[in-house]
PDB file of C-alpha atoms and ligand atoms in Angstrom:
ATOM      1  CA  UNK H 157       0.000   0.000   0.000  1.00 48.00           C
ATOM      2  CA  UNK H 158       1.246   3.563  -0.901  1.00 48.00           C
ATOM      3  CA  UNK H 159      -0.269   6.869  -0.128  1.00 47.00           C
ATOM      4  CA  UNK H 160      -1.943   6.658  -3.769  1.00 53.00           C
ATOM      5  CA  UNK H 161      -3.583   3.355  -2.706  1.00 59.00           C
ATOM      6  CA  UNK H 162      -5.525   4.366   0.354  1.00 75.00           C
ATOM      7  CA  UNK H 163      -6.586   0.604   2.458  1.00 93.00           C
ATOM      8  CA  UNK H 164     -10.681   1.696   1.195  1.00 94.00           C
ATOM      9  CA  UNK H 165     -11.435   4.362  -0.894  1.00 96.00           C
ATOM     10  CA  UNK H 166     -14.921   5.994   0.577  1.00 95.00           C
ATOM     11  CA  UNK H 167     -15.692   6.492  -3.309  1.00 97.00           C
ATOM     12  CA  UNK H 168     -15.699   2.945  -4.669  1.00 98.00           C
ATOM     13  CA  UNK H 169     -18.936   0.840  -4.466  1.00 98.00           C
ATOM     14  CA  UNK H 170     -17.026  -2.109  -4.062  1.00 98.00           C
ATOM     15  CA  UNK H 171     -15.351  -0.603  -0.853  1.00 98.00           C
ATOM     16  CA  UNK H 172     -18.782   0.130   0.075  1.00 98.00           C
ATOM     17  CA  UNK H 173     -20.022  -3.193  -0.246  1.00 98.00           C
ATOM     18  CA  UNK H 174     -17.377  -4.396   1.771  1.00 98.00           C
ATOM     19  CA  UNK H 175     -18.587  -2.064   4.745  1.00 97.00           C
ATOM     20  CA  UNK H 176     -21.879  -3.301   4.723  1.00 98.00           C
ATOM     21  CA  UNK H 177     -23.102   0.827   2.561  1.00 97.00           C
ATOM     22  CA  UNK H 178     -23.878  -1.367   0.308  1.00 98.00           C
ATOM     23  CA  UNK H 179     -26.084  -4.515   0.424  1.00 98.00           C
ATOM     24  CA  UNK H 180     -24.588  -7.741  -1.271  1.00 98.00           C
ATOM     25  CA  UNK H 181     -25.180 -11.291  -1.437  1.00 98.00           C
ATOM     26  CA  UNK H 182     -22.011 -13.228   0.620  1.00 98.00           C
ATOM     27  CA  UNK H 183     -19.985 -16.028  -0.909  1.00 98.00           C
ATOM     28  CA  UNK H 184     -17.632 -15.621   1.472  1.00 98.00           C
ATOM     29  CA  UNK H 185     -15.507 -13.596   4.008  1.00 98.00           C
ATOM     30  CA  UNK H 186     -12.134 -13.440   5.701  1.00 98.00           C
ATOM     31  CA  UNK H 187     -10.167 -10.857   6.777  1.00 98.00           C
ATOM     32  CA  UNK H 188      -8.623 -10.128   3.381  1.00 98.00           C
ATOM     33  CA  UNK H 189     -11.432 -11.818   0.989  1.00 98.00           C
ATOM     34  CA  UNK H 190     -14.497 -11.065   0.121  1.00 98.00           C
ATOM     35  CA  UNK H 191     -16.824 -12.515  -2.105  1.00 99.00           C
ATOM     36  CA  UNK H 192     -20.649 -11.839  -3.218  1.00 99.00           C
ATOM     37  CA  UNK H 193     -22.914 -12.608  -6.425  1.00 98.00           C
ATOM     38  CA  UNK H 194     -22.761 -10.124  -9.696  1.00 98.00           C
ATOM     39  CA  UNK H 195     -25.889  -7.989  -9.375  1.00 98.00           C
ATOM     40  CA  UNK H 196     -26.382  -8.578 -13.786  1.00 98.00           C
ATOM     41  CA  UNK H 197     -24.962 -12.668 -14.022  1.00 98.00           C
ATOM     42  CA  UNK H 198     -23.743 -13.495 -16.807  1.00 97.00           C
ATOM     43  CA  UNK H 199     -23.656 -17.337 -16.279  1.00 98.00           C
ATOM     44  CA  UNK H 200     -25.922 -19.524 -13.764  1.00 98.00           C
ATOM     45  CA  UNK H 201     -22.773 -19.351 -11.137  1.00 98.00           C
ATOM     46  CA  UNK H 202     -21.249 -15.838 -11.395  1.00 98.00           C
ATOM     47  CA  UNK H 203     -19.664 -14.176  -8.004  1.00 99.00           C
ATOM     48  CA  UNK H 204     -16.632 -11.510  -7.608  1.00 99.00           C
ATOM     49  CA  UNK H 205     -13.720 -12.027  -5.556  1.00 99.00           C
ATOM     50  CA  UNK H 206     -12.266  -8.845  -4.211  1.00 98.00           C
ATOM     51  CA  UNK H 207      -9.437  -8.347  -1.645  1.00 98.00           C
ATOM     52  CA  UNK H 208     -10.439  -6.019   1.463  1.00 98.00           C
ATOM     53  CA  UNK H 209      -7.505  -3.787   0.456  1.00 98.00           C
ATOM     54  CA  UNK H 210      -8.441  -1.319  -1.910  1.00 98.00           C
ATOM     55  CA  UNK H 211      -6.108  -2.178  -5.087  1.00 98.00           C
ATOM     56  CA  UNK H 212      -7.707  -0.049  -8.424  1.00 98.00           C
ATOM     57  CA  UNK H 213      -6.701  -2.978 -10.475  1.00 98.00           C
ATOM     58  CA  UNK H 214      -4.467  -5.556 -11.872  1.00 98.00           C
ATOM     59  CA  UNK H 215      -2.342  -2.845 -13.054  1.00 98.00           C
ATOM     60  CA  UNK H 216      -1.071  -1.605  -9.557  1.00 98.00           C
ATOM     61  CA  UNK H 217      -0.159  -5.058  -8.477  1.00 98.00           C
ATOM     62  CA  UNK H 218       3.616  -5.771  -7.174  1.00 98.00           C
ATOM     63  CA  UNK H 219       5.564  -8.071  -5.543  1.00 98.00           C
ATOM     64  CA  UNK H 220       3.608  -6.789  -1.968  1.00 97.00           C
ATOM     65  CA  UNK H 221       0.649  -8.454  -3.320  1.00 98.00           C
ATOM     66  CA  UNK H 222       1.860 -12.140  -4.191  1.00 98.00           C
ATOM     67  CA  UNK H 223       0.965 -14.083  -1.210  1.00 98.00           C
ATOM     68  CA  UNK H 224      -3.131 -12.034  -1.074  1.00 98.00           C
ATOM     69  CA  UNK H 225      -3.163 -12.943  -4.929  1.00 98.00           C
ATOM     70  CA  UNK H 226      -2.031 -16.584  -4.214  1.00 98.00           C
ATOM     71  CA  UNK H 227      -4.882 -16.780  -1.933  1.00 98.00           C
ATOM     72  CA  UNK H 228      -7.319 -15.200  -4.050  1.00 98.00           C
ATOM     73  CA  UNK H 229      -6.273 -17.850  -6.663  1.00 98.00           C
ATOM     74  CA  UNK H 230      -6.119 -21.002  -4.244  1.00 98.00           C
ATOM     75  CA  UNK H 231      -9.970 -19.950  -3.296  1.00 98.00           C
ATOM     76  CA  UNK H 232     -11.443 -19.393  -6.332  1.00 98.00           C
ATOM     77  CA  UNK H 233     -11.770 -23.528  -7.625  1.00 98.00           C
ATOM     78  CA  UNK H 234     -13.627 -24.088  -4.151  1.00 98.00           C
ATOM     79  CA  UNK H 235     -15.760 -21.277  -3.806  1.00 98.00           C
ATOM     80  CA  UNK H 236     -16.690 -22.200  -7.501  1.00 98.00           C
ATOM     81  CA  UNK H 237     -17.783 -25.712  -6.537  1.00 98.00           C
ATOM     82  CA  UNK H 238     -19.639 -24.289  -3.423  1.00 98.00           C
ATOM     83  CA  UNK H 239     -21.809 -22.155  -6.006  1.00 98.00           C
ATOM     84  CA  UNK H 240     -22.513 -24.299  -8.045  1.00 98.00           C
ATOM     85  CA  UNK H 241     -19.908 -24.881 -10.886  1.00 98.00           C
ATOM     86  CA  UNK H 242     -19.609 -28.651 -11.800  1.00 98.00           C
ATOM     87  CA  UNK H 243     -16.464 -30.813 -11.459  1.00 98.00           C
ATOM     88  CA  UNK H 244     -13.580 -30.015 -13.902  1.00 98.00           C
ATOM     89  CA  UNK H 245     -13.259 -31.364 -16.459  1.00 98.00           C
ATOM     90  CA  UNK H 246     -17.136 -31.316 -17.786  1.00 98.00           C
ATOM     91  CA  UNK H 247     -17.951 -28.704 -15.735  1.00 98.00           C
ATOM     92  CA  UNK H 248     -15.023 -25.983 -14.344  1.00 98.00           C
ATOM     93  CA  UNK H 249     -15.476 -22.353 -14.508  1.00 98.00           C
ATOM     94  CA  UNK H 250     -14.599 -19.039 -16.355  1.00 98.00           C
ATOM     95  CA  UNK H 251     -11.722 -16.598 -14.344  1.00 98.00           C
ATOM     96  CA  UNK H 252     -12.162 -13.022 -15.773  1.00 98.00           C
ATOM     97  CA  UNK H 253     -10.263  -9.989 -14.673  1.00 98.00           C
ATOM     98  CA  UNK H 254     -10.717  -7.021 -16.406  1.00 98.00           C
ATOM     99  CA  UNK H 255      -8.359  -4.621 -16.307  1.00 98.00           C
ATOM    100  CA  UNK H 256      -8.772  -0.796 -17.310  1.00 98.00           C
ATOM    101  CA  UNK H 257     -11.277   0.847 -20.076  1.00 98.00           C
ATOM    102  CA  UNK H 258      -9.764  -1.071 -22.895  1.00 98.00           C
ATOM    103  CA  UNK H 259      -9.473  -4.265 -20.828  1.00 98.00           C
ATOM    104  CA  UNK H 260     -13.640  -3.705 -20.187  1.00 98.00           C
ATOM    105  CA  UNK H 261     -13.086  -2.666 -16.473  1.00 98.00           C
ATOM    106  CA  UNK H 262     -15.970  -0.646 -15.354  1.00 98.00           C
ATOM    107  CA  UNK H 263     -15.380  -0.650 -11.045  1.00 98.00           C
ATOM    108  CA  UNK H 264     -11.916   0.639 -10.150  1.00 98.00           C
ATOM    109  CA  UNK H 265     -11.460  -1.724  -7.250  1.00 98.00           C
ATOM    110  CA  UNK H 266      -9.514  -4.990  -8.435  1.00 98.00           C
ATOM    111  CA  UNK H 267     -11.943  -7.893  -8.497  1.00 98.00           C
ATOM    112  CA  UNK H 268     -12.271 -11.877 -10.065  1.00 99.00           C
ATOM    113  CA  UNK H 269     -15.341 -12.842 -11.773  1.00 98.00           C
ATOM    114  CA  UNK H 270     -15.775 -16.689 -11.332  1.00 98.00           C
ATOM    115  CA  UNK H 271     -18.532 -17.703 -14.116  1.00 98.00           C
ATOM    116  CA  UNK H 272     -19.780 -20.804 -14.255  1.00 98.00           C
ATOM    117  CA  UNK H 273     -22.900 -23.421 -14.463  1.00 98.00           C
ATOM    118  CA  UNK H 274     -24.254 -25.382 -17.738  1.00 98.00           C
ATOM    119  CA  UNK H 275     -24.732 -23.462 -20.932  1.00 98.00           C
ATOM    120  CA  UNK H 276     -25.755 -21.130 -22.947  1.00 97.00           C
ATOM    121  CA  UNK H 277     -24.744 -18.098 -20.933  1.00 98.00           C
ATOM    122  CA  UNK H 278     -26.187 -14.540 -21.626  1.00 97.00           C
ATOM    123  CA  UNK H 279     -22.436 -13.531 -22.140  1.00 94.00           C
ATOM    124  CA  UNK H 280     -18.952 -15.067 -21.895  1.00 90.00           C
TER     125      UNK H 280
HETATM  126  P1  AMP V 363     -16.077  -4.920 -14.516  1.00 70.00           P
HETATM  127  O1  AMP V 363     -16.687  -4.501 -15.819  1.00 70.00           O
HETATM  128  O2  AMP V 363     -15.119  -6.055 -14.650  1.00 70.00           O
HETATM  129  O3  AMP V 363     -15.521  -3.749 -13.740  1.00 70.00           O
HETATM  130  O4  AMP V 363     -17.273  -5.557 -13.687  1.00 70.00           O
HETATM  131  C1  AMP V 363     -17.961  -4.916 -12.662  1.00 70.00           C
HETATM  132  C2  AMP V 363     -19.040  -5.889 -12.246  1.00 70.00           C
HETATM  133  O5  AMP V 363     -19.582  -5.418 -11.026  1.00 70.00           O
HETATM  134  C3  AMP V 363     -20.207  -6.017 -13.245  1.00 70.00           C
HETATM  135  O6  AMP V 363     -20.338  -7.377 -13.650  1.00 70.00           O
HETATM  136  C4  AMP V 363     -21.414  -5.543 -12.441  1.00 70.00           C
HETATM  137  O7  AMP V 363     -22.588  -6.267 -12.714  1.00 70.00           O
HETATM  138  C5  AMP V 363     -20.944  -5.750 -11.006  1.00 70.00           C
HETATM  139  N1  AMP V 363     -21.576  -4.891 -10.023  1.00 70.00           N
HETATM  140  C6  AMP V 363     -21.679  -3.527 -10.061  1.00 70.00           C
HETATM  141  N2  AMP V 363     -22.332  -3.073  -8.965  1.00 70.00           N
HETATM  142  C7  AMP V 363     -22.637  -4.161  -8.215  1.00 70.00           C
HETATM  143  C8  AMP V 363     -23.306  -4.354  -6.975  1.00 70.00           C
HETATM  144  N3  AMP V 363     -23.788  -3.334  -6.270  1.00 70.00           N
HETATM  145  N4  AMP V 363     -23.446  -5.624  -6.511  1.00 70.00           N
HETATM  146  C9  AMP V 363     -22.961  -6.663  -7.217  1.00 70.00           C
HETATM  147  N5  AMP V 363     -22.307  -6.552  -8.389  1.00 70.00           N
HETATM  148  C10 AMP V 363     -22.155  -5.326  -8.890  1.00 70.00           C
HETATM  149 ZN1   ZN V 364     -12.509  -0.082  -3.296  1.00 70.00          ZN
END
């Protein structure tokens, strides 16, 4: 964290969320993690995964953030079984991180979408 990367940013929706401003549907919640559904899914199974820690994106990442983005990682294949997903390798899931305007990123607090569930899907 640097003093351009304030810990929550009382601007972002997603910080919002995690305080509760907001309401969301839980996934799950540690300390660091937080996940909840997509208010518009695009699949049957589609949740975000968002650290605590407001990051603006992919792009600010560095080394600081290896072992939060290992967990991030590590979680996603369960928590996508606990929604829903079916097994790998008939079932599995879609990992999507966009990543500023051109990368399709619309909320400027880093954050996994985990889409999954039997198709067609209404996008992706
Ligand atoms: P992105 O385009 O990758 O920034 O995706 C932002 C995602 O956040 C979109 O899929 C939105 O549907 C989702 N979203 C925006 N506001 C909320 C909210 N209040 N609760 C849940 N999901 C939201
Ligand atoms: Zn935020």
């Amino acid at each position: 964290m640097t003093a351009s990367t304030p810990a929550h940013d009382p601007n972002c929706i997603f910080c919002k969320i995690i305080a509760k401003q907001i309401p969301s549907r839980t996934v799950y919640e540690d300390d660091e993690l937080y996940a909840f559904h997509d208010i518009h899914p695009w699949a049957p199974v589609h949740f975000l995964l968002i650290p605590k820690l407001h990051i603006p994106s992919m792009a600010q990442l560095d080394a600081s953030h290896t072992a939060l983005l290992g967990r991030m990682m590590a979680l996603v294949p369960k928590l996508a079984l606990q929604e829903g997903c079916n097994p790998y390798p008939d079932g599995g899931f879609r990992l999507v991180c966009n990543t500023g305007a051109e990368g399709g990123q619309e909320v400027q607090h880093l954050h996994f979408h985990v889409m999954g569930g039997p198709r067609p899907w209404l996008r992706g």
